PDB file of C-alpha atoms in Angstrom:
ATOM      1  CA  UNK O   1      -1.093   5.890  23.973  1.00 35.00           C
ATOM      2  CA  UNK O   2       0.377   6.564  20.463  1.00 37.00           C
ATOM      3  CA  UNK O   3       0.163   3.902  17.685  1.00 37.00           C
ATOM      4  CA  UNK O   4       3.726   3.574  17.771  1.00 36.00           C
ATOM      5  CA  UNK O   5       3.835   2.784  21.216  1.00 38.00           C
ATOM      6  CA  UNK O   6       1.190   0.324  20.700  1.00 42.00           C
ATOM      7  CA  UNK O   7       3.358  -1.250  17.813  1.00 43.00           C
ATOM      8  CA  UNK O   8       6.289  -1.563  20.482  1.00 47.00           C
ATOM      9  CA  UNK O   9       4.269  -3.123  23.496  1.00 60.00           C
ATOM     10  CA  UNK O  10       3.021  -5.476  19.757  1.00 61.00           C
ATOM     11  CA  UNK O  11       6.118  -5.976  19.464  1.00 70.00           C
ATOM     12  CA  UNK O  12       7.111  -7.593  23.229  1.00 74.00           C
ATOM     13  CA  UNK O  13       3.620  -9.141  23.383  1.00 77.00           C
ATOM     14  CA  UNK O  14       4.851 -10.936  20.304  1.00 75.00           C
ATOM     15  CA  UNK O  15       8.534 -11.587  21.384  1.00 77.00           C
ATOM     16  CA  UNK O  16       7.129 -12.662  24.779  1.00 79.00           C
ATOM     17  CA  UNK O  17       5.150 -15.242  22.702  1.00 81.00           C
ATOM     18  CA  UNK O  18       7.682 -16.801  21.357  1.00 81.00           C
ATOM     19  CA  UNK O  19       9.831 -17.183  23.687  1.00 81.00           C
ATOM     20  CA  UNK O  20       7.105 -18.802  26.208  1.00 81.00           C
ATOM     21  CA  UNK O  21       6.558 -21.015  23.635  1.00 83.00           C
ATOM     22  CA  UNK O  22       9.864 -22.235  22.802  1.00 81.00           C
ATOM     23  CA  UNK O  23      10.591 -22.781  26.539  1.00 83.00           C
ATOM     24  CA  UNK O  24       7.083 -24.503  27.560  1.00 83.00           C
ATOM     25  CA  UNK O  25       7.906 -24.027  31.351  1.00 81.00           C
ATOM     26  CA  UNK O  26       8.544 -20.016  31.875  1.00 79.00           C
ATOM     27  CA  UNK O  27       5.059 -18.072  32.105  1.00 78.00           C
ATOM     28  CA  UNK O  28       4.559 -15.618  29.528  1.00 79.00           C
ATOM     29  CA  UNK O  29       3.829 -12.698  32.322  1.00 80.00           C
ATOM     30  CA  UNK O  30       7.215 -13.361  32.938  1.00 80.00           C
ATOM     31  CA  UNK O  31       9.163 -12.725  30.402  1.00 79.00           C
ATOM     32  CA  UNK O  32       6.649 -10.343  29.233  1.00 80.00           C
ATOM     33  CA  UNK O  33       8.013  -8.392  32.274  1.00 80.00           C
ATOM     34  CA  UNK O  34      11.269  -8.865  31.934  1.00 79.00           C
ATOM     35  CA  UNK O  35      11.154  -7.551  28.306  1.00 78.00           C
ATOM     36  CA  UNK O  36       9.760  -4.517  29.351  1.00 77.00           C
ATOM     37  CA  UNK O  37      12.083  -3.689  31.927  1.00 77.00           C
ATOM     38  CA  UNK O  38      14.840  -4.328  29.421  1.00 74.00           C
ATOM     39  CA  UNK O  39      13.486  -2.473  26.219  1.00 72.00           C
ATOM     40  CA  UNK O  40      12.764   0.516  28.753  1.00 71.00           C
ATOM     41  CA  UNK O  41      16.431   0.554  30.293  1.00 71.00           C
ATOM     42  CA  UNK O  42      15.288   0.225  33.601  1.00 69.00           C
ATOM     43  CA  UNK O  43      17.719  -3.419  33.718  1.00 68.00           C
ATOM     44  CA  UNK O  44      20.742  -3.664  31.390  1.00 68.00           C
ATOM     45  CA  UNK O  45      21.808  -7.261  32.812  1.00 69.00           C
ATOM     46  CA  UNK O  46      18.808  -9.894  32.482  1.00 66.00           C
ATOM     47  CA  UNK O  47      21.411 -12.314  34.673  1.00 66.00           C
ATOM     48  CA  UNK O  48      20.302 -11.540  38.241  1.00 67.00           C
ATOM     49  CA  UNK O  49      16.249 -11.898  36.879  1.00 65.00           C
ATOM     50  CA  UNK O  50      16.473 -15.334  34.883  1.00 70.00           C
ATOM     51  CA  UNK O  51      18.388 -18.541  34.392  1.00 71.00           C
ATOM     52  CA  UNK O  52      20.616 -18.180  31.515  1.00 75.00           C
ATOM     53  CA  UNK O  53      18.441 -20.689  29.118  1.00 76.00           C
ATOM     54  CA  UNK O  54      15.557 -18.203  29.514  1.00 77.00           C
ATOM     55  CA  UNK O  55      18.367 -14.930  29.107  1.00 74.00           C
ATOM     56  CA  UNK O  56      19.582 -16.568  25.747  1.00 78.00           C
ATOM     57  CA  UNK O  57      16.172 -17.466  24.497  1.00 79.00           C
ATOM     58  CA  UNK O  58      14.995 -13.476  25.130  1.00 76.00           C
ATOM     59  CA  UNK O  59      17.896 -12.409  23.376  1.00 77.00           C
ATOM     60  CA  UNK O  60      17.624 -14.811  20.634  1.00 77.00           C
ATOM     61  CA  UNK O  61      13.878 -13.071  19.717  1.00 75.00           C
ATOM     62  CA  UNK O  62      14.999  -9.413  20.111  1.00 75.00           C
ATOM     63  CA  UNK O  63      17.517 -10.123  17.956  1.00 72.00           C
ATOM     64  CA  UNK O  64      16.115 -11.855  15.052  1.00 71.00           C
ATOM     65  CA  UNK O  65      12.858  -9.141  15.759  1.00 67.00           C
ATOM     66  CA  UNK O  66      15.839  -6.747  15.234  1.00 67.00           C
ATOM     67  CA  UNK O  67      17.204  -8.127  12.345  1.00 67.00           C
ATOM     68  CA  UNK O  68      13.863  -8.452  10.583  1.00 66.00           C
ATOM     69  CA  UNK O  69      13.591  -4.394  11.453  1.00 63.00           C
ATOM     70  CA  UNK O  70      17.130  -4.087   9.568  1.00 66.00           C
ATOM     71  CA  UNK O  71      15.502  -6.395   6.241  1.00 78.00           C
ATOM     72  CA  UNK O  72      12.903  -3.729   6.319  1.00 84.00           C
ATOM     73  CA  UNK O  73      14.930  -0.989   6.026  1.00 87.00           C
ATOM     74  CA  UNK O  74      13.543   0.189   2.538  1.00 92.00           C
ATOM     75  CA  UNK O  75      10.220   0.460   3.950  1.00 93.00           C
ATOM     76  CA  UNK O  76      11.299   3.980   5.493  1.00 92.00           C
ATOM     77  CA  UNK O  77      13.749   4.916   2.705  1.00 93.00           C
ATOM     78  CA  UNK O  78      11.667   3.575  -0.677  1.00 95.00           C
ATOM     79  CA  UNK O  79       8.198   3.422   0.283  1.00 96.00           C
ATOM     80  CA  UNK O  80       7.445   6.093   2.512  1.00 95.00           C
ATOM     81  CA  UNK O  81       9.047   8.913   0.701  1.00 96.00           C
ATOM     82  CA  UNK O  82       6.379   7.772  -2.564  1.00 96.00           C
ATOM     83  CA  UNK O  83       3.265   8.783  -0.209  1.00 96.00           C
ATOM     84  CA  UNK O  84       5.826  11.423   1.237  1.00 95.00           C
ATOM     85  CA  UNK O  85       6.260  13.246  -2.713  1.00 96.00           C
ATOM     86  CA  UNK O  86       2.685  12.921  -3.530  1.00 95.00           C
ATOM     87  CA  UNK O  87       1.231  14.514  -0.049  1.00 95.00           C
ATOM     88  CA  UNK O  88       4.192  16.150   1.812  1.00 93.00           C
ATOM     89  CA  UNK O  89       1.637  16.670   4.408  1.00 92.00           C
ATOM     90  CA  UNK O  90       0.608  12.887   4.966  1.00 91.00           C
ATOM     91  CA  UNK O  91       1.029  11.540   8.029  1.00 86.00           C
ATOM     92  CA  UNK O  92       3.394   8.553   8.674  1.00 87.00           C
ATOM     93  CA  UNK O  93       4.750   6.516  11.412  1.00 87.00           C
ATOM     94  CA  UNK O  94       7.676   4.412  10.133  1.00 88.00           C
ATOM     95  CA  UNK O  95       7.582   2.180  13.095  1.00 84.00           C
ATOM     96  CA  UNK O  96       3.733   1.231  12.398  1.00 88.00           C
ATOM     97  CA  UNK O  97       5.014   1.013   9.111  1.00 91.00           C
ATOM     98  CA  UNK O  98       7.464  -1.533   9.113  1.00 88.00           C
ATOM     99  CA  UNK O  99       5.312  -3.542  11.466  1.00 86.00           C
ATOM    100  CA  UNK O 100       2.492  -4.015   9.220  1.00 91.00           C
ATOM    101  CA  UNK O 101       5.145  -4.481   5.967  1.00 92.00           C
ATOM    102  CA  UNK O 102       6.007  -7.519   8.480  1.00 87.00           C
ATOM    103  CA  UNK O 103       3.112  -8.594   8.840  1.00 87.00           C
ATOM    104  CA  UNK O 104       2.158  -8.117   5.181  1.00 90.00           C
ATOM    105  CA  UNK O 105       5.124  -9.707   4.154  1.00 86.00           C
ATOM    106  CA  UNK O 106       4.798 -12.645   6.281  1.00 82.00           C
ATOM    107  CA  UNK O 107       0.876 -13.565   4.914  1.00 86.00           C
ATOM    108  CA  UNK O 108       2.256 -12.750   1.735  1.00 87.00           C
ATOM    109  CA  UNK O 109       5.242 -15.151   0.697  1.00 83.00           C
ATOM    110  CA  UNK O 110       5.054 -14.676  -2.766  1.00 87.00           C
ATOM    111  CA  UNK O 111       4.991 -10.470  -2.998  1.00 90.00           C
ATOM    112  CA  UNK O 112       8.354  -8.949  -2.825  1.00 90.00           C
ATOM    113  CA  UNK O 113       9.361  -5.819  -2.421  1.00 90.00           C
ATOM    114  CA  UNK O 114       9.779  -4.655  -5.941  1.00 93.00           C
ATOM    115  CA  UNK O 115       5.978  -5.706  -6.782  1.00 94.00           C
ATOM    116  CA  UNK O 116       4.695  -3.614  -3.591  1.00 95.00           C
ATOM    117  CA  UNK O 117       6.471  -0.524  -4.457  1.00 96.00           C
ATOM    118  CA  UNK O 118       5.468  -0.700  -8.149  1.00 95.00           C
ATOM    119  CA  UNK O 119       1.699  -1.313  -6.584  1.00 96.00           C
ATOM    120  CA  UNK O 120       2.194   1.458  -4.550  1.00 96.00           C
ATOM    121  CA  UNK O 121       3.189   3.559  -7.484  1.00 96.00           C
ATOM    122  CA  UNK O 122       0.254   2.681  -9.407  1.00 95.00           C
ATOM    123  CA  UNK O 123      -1.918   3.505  -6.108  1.00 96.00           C
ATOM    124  CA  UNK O 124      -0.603   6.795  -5.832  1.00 96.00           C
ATOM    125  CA  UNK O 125      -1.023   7.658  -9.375  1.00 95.00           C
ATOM    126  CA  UNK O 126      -4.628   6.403  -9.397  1.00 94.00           C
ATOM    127  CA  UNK O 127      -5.305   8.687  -6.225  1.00 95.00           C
ATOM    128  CA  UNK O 128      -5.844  11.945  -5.514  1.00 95.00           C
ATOM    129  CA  UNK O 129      -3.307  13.441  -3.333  1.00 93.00           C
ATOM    130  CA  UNK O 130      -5.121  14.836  -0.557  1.00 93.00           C
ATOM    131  CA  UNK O 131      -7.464  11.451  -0.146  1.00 94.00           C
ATOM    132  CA  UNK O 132      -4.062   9.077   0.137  1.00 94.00           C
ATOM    133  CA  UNK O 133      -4.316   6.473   2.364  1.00 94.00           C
ATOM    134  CA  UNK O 134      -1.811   6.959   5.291  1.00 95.00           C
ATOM    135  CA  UNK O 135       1.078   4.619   4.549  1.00 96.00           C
ATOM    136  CA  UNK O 136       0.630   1.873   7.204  1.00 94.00           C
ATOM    137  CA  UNK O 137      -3.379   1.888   6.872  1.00 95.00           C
ATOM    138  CA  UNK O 138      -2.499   0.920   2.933  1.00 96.00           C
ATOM    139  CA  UNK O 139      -0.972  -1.632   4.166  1.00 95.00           C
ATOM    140  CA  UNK O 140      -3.353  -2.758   6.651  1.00 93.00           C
ATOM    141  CA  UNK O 141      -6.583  -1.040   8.739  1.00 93.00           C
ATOM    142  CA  UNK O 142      -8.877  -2.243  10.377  1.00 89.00           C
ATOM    143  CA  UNK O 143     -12.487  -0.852  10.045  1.00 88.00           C
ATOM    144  CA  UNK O 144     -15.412  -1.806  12.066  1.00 90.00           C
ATOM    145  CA  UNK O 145     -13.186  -4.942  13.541  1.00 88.00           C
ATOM    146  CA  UNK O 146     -12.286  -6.169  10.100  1.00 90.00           C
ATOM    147  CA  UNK O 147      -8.988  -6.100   9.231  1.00 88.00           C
ATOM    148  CA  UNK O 148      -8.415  -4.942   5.284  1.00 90.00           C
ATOM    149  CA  UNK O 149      -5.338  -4.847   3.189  1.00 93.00           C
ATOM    150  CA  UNK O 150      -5.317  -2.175   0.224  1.00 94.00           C
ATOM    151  CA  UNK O 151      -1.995  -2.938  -0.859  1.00 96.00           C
ATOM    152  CA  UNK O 152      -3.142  -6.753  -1.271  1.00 95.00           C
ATOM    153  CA  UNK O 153      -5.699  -5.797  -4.128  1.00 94.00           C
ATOM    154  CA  UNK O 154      -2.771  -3.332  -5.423  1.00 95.00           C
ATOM    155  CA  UNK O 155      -0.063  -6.353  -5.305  1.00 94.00           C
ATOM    156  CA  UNK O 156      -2.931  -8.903  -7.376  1.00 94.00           C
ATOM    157  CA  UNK O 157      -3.245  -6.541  -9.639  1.00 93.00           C
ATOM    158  CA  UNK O 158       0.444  -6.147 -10.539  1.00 92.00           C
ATOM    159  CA  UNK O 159       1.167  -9.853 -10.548  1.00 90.00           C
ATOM    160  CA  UNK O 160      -1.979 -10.626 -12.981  1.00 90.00           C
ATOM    161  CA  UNK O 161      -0.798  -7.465 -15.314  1.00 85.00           C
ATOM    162  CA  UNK O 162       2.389  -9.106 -14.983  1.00 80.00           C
ATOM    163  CA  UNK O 163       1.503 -12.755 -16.336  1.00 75.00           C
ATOM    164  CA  UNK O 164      -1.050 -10.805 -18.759  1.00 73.00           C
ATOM    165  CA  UNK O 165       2.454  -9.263 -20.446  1.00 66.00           C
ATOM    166  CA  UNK O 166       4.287 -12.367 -20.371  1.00 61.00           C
ATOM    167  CA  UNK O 167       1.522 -14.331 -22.036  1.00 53.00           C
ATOM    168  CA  UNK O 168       0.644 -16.310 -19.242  1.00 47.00           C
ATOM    169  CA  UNK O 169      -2.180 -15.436 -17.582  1.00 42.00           C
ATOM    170  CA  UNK O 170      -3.223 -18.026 -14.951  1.00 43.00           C
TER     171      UNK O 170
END
């Protein structure tokens, strides 16, 4: 199975969280199921499979899962192309990539996205081409069943070079 298919069934393992969650009573097999058959096209109508309260909750997360995909739009048209003009033959999944810019974003309240593509830019021009890190394991890889986050060091750096310039160094 490709990562990016693993970042999809993420994806409605995540959703189906959620939504078990925020209705207590509906298993999370469930709607885990019912997800699938919808994000795969094999049902268009969820009406004839659920009560409408469990319908509007689905569609609630796949929507705000879909908006947060839209918010991370310059993930595929900023940050990607930088690994992209250094190593045109690096290889990148945007999918994973956005994922993990969720994620990093999410742990990360107070990095925006003008601080992690000025990191990155530094990163890239500290590295030699042909030993970049692939986009999304910048951003987050596990090795040996630790997680690590490159671009978290990257994104200190810039915020304490930052402060440094402004006098304020904290």
């Amino acid at each position: 199975m490709s990562s990016t298919m693993n970042a999809i069934d993420g994806d409605l393992i995540g959703i189906a969280k959620r939504c078990a969650k925020r209705l207590g009573d509906v298993d999370y097999d469930v709607i885990l199921a019912i997800l699938y058959l919808r994000t795969n096209g094999i049902i268009t109508d969820l009406g004839g499979l659920a009560t409408q309260r469990v319908v509007d909750a689905i569609m609630d997360e796949l929507d705000h899962h879909q908006q947060q995909m839209e918010d991370l739009e310059w993930v595929t048209t900023e940050y990607i192309p930088l690994f992209r003009k250094a190593n045109p033959k690096i290889v990148v999944e945007k999918r994973e990539c956005m994922e993990r810019m969720a994620w990093f974003m999410k742990t990360n309240p107070g990095v925006n996205r003008d601080i992690i593509l000025e990191a990155t830019r530094v990163y890239i021009s500290n590295t030699n081409p042909k030993f970049l890190m692939r986009p999304y394991y910048f951003i987050r890889k596990k090795r040996d069943g630790v997680w690590s986050c490159e671009l978290k060091g990257w994104t200190d750096i810039i915020q304490a070079h930052s402060k440094c310039t402004k006098g304020k160094l904290q």
